[in-house]
C-alpha positions as a Python dict, from the first residue, in 0.01 Angstrom:
ca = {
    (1, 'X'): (0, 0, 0),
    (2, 'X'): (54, -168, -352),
    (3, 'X'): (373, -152, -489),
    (4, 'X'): (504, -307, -837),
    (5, 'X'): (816, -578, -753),
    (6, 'X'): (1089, -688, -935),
    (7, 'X'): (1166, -1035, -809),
    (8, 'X'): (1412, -1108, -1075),
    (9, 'X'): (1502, -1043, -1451),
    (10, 'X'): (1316, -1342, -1593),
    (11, 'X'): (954, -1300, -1447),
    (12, 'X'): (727, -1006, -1504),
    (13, 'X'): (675, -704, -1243),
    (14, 'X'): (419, -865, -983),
    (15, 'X'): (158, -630, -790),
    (16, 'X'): (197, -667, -413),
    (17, 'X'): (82, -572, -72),
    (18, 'X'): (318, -399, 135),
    (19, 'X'): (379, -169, 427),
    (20, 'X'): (428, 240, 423),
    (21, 'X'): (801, 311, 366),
    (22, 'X'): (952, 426, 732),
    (23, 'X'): (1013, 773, 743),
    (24, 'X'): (1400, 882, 771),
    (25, 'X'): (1577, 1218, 853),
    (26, 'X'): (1523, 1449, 513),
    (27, 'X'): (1257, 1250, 372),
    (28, 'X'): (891, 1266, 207),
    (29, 'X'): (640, 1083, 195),
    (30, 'X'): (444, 1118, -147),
    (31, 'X'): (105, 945, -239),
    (32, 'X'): (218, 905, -628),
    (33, 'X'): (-45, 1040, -889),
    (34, 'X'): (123, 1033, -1174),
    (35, 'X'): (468, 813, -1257),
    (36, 'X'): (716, 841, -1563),
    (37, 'X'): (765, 500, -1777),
    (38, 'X'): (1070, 572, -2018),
    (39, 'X'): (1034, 419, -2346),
    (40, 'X'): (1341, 151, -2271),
    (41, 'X'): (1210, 16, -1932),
    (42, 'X'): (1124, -284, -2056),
    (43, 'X'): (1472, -350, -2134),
    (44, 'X'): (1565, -193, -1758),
    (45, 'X'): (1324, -487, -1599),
    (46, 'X'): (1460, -745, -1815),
    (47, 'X'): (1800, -691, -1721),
    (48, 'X'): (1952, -601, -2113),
    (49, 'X'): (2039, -315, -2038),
    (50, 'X'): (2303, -398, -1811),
    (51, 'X'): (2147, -107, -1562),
    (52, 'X'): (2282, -134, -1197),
    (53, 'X'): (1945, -132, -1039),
    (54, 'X'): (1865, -132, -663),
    (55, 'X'): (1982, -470, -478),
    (56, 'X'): (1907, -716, -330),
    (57, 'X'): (1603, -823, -508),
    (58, 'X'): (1303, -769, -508),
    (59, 'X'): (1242, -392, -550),
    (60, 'X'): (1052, -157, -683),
    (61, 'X'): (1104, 3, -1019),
    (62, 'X'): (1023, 361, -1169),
    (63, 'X'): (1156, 727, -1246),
    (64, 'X'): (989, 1041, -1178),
    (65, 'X'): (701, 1116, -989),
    (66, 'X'): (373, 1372, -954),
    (67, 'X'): (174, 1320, -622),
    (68, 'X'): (49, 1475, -328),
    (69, 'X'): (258, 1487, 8),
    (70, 'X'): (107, 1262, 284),
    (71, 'X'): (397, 1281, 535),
    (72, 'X'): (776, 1461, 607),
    (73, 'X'): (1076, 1409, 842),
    (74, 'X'): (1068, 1640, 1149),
    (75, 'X'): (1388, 1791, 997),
    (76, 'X'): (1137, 1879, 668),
    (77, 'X'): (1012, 2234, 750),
    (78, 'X'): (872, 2424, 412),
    (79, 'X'): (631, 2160, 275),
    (80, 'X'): (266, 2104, 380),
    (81, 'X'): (60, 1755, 409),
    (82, 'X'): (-121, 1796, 67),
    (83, 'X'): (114, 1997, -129),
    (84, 'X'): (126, 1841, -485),
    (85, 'X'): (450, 1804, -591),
    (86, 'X'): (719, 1695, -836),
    (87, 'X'): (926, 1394, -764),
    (88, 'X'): (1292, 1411, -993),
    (89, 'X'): (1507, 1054, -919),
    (90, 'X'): (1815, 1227, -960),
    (91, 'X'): (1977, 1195, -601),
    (92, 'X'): (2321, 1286, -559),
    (93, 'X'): (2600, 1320, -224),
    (94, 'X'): (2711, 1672, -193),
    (95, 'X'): (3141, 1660, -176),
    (96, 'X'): (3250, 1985, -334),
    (97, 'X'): (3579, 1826, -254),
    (98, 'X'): (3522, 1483, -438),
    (99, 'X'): (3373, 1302, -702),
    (100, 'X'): (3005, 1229, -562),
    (101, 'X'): (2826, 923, -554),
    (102, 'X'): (2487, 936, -743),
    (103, 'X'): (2190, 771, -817),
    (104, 'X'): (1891, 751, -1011),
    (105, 'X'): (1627, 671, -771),
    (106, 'X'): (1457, 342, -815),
    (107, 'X'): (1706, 284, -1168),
    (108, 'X'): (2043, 284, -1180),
    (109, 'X'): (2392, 377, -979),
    (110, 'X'): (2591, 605, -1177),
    (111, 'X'): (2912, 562, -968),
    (112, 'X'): (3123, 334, -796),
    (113, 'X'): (3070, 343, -478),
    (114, 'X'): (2656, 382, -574),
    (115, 'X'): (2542, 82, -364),
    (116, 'X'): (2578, 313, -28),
    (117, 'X'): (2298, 577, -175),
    (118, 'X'): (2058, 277, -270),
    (119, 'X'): (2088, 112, 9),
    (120, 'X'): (1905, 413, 188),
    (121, 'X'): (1681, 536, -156),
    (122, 'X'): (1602, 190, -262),
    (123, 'X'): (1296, 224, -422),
    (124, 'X'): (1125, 387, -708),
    (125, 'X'): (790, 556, -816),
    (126, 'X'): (639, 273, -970),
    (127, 'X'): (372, 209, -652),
    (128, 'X'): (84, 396, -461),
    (129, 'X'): (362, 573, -264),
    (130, 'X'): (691, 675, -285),
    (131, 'X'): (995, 833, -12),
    (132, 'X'): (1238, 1031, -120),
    (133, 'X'): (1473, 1337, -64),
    (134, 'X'): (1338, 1644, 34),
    (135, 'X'): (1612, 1821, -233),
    (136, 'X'): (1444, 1601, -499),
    (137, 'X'): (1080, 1760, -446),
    (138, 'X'): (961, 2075, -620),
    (139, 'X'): (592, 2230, -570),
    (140, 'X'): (355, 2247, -835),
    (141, 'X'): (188, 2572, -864),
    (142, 'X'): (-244, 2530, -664),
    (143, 'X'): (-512, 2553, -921),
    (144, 'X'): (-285, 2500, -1210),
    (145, 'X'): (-467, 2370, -1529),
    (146, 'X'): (-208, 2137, -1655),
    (147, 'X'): (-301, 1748, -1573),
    (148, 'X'): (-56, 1568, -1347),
    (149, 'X'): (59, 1352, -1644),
    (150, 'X'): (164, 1629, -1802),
    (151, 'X'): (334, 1731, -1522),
    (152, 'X'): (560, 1463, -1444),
    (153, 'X'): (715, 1466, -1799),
    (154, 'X'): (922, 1750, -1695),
    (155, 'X'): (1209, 1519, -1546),
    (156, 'X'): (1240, 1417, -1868),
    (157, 'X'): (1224, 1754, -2010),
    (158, 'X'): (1470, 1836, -1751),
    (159, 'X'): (1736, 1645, -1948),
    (160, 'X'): (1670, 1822, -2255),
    (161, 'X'): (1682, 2129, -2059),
    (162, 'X'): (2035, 2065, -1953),
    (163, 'X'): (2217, 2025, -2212),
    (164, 'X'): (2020, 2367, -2359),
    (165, 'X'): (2256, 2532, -2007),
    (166, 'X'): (2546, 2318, -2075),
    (167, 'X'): (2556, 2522, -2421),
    (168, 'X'): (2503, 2834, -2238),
    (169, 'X'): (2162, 2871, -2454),
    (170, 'X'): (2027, 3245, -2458),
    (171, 'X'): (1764, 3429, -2636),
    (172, 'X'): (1788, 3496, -2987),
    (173, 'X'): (2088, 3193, -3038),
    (174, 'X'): (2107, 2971, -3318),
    (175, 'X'): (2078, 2600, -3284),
    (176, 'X'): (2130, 2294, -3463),
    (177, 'X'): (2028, 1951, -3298),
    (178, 'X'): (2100, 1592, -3403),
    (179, 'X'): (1871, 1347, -3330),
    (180, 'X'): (1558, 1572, -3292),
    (181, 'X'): (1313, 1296, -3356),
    (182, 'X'): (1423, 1106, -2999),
    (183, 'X'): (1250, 1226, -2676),
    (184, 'X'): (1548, 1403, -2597),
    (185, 'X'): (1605, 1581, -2904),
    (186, 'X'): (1212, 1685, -2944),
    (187, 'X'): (1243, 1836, -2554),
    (188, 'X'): (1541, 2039, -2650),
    (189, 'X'): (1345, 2204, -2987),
    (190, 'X'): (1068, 2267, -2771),
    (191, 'X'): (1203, 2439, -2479),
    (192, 'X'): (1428, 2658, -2708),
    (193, 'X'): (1166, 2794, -2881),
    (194, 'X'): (1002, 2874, -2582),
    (195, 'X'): (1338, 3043, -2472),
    (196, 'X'): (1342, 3247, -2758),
    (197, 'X'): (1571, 3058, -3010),
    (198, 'X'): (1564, 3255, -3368),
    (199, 'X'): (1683, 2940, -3582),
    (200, 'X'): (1711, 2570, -3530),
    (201, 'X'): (1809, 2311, -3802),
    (202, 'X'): (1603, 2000, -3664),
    (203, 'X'): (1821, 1655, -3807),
    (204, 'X'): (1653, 1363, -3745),
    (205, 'X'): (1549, 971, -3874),
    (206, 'X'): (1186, 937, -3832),
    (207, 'X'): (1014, 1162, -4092),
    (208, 'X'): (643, 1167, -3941),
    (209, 'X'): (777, 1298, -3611),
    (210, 'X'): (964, 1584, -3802),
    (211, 'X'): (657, 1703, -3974),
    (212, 'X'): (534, 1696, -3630),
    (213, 'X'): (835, 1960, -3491),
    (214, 'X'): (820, 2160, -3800),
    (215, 'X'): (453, 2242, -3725),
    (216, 'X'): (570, 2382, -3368),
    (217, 'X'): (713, 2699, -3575),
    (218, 'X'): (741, 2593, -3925),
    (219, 'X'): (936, 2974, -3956),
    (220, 'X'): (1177, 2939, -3703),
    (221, 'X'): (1219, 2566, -3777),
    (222, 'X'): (1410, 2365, -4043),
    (223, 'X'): (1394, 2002, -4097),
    (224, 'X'): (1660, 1781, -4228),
    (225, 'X'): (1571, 1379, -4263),
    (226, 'X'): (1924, 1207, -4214),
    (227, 'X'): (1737, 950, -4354),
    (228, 'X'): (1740, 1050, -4740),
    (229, 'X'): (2065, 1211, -4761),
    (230, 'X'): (2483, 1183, -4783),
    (231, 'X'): (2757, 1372, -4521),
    (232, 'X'): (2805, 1549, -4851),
    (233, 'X'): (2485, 1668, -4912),
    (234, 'X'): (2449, 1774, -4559),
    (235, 'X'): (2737, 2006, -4533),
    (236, 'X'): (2616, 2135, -4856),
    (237, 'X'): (2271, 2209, -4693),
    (238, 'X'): (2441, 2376, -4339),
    (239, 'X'): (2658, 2548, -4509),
    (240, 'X'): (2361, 2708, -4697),
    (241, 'X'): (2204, 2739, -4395),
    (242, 'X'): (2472, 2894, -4117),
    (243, 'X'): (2606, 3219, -4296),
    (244, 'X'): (2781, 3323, -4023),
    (245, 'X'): (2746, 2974, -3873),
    (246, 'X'): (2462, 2851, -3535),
    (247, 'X'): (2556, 2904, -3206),
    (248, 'X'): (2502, 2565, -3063),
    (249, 'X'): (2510, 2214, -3179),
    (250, 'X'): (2370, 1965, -2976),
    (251, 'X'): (2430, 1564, -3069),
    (252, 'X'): (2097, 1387, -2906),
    (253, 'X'): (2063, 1102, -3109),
    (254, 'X'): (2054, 765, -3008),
    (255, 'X'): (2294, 427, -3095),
    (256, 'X'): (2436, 601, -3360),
    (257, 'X'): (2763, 402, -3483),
    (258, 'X'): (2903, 645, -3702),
    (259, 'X'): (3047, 1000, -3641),
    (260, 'X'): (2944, 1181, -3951),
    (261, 'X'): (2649, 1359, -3870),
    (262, 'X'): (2822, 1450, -3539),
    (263, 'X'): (3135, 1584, -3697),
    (264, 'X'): (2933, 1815, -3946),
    (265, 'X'): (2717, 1966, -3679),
    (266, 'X'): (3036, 2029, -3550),
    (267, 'X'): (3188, 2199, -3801),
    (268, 'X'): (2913, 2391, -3881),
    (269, 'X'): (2930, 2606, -3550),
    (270, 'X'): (3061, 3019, -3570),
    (271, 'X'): (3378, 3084, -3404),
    (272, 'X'): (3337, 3012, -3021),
    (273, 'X'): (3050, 2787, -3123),
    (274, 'X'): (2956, 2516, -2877),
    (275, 'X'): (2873, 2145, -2933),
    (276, 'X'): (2708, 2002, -2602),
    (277, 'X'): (2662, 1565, -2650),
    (278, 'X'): (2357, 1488, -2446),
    (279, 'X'): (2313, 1161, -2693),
    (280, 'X'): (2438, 772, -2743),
    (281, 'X'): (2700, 781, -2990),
    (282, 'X'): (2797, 435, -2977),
    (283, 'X'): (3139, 529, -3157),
    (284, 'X'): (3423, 757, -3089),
    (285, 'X'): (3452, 1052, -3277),
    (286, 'X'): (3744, 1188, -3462),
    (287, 'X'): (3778, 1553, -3336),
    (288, 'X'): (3966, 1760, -3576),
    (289, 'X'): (4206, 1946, -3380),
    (290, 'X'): (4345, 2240, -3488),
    (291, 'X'): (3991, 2350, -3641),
    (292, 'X'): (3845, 2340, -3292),
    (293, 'X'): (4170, 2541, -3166),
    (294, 'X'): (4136, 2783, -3449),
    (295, 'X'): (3767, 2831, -3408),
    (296, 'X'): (3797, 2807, -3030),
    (297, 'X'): (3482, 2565, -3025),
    (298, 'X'): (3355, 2465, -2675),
    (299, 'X'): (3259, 2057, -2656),
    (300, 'X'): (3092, 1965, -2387),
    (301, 'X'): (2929, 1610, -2211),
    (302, 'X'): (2598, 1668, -2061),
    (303, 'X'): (2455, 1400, -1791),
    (304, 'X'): (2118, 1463, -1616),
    (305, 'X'): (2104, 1813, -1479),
    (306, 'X'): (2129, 2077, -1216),
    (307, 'X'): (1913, 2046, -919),
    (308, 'X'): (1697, 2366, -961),
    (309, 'X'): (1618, 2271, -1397),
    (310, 'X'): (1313, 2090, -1244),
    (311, 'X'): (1181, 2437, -1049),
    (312, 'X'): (1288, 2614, -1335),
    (313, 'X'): (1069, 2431, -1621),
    (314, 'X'): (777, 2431, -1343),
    (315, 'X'): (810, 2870, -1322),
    (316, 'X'): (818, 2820, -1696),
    (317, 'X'): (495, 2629, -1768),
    (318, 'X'): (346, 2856, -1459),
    (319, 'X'): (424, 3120, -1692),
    (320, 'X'): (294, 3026, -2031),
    (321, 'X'): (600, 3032, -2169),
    (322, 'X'): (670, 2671, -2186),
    (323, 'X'): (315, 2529, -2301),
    (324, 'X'): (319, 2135, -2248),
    (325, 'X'): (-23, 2075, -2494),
    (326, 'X'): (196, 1883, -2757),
    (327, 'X'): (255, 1653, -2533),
    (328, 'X'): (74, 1348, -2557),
    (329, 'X'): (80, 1058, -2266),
    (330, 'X'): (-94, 728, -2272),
    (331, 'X'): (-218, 657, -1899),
    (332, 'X'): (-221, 293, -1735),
    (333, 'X'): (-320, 191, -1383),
    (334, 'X'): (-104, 21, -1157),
    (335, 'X'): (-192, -332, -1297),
    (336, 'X'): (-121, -279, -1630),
    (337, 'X'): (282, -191, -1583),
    (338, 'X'): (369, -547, -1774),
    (339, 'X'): (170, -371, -2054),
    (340, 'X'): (274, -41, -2043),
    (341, 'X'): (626, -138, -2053),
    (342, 'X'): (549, -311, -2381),
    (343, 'X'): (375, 3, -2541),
    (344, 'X'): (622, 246, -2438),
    (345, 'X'): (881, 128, -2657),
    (346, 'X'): (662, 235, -2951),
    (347, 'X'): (607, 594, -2854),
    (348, 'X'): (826, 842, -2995),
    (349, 'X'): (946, 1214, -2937),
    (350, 'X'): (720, 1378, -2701),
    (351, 'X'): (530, 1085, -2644),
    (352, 'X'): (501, 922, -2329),
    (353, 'X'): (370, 632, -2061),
    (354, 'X'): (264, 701, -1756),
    (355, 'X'): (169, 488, -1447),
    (356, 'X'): (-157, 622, -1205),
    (357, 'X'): (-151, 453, -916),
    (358, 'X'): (-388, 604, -703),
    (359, 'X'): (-608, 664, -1009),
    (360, 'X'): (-897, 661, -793),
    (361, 'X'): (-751, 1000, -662),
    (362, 'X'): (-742, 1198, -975),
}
């Protein structure tokens, strides 16, 4: 098969000829279709981002994955050869007793002891095929109408979709979200509507893309460009705005270095409000004590997500509910990954890169 390679932080990915990863207990084989290239992955391959990737060198890069299953473990019993599925990279040990080690497949350890998980998931989506855990696959509905690039965008969604549960999100709730313009923050606007949110204040830096949310529901929907306006101003304008204050604040944004616009979304939550930071705040924040014990807010960290958000946003888009046409994806074959790490940096809110493989297949 051809697999993109890594060989070290200094040299571009390389295309190479390999064999068909070995089959282990629990695993899946998956011809890859479709494969996720987050916007920062250029700064992933180069190393700047300090991520602790796979080792030893080289190895194969990439996220999520759509594709068809070619093969399964004996000990793999409710999948069939041809079943298209979604590939999520978040792996994780299972130690309701300890702290557990995970992994983002093919990306990054996210604990100390990582190493031991990557050593047996080493590589990522970013080649013609791709083994994994069968706890990270989720079928995709036969006959569905919705492209596989399309598709694999819900890992990312997945995230967004999180930190919605982490806030304990229901119909009819209030929201305000900072940072609404990122990839993140346009995810969570997007599946809240869809989940039947009756008001969301949409803050954000990058006023084309909030023209772009406020057409989603320009009732339901208020935009805010942090842009053009003072901490003052904006309490003035949520204060207007809250009356008996939202239900949920959610901090998305991304290498912020000041607390401000954190602390007012804060602040402008109802009494057992929640604040869920899903975000990059690249500052600590001053939390004002005794108004969060007086107002009994809830503030939250949310990381990645539960393992059944995946099968959840797939029922959703089965249903109609969660429609995934303003989503827009630019599509490179496998030789073009140099490139496509390039242009992915440029895309912005719902707008993504993905690899095709087996293009030939589509």
């Amino acid at each position: 098969m051809k697999t993109t390679q890594l060989i070290n932080h200094d040299e571009p990915l390389q295309i190479v000829e390999t064999n068909d990863p070995e089959i282990i207990s629990g695993s899946v084989l998956v011809k890859v279709l479709a494969a996720s290239i987050p916007s920062f992955s250029k700064s992933v391959v180069n190393g700047s981002l300090g991520y602790d990737i796979p080792k030893p060198f080289p190895v194969t890069l990439g996220t999520a994955a759509v594709g068809i299953v070619e093969q399964m473990a004996t000990d793999v019993y409710d999948l069939e050869i041809g079943d298209l599925v979604l590939v999520d990279n978040y792996i994780y040990s299972k130690h309701p007793d300890a702290n557990p080690d995970h992994i983002l497949l093919g990306w990054t350890g996210l604990a100390e002891k990582s190493s031991r998980l990557q050593e047996q998931w080493k590589n990522g989506a970013w080649a013609e095929k791709l083994l994994c855990p069968r706890m990270n696959i989720h079928r995709l509905p036969k006959g569905s109408d919705v492209n596989v690039n399309k598709w694999v965008t819900l890992n990312y969604l997945s995230i967004s979709y999180g930190a919605l549960l982490r806030g304990n999100f229901k119909p009819g709730m209030s929201l305000i979200l900072n940072g609404a313009t990122g990839s993140l923050g346009s995810g969570i606007i997007h599946i809240a509507l869809a989940l039947g949110a009756s008001n969301i204040i949409a803050l954000g830096r990058n006023k084309k893309q909030l023209e772009t949310i406020k057409n989603w529901d320009s009732k339901r929907i208020t935009t805010i460009s942090t842009n053009d306006i003072s901490t003052e101003q904006l309490n003035h304008l949520l204060n207007e705005h809250k009356v008996l204050g939202f239900d949920l604040f959610i901090d998305a944004v991304g290498g912020a270095t000041e607390s401000d616009l954190t602390l007012a979304g804060i602040r402008s939550l109802k009494r057992r409000g929640s604040a869920v930071f899903v975000g990059s705040v690249l500052t600590d924040i001053p939390l004002p004590f005794m108004e969060i014990l007086i107002n009994e807010w809830e503030i939250k960290g949310s990381f990645m997500y539960d393992p059944e958000v995946p099968s959840h946003l797939v029922k959703l888009v089965s249903s109609g509910h969660l429609k995934l046409d303003v989503i827009q994806t630019n599509l490179y074959e496998l030789e073009a990954i140099n490139m496509a790490l390039v242009e992915a940096e440029t895309f912005k809110g719902l707008h993504f890169a993905v690899l095709e493989p087996n293009k030939d297949e589509l």
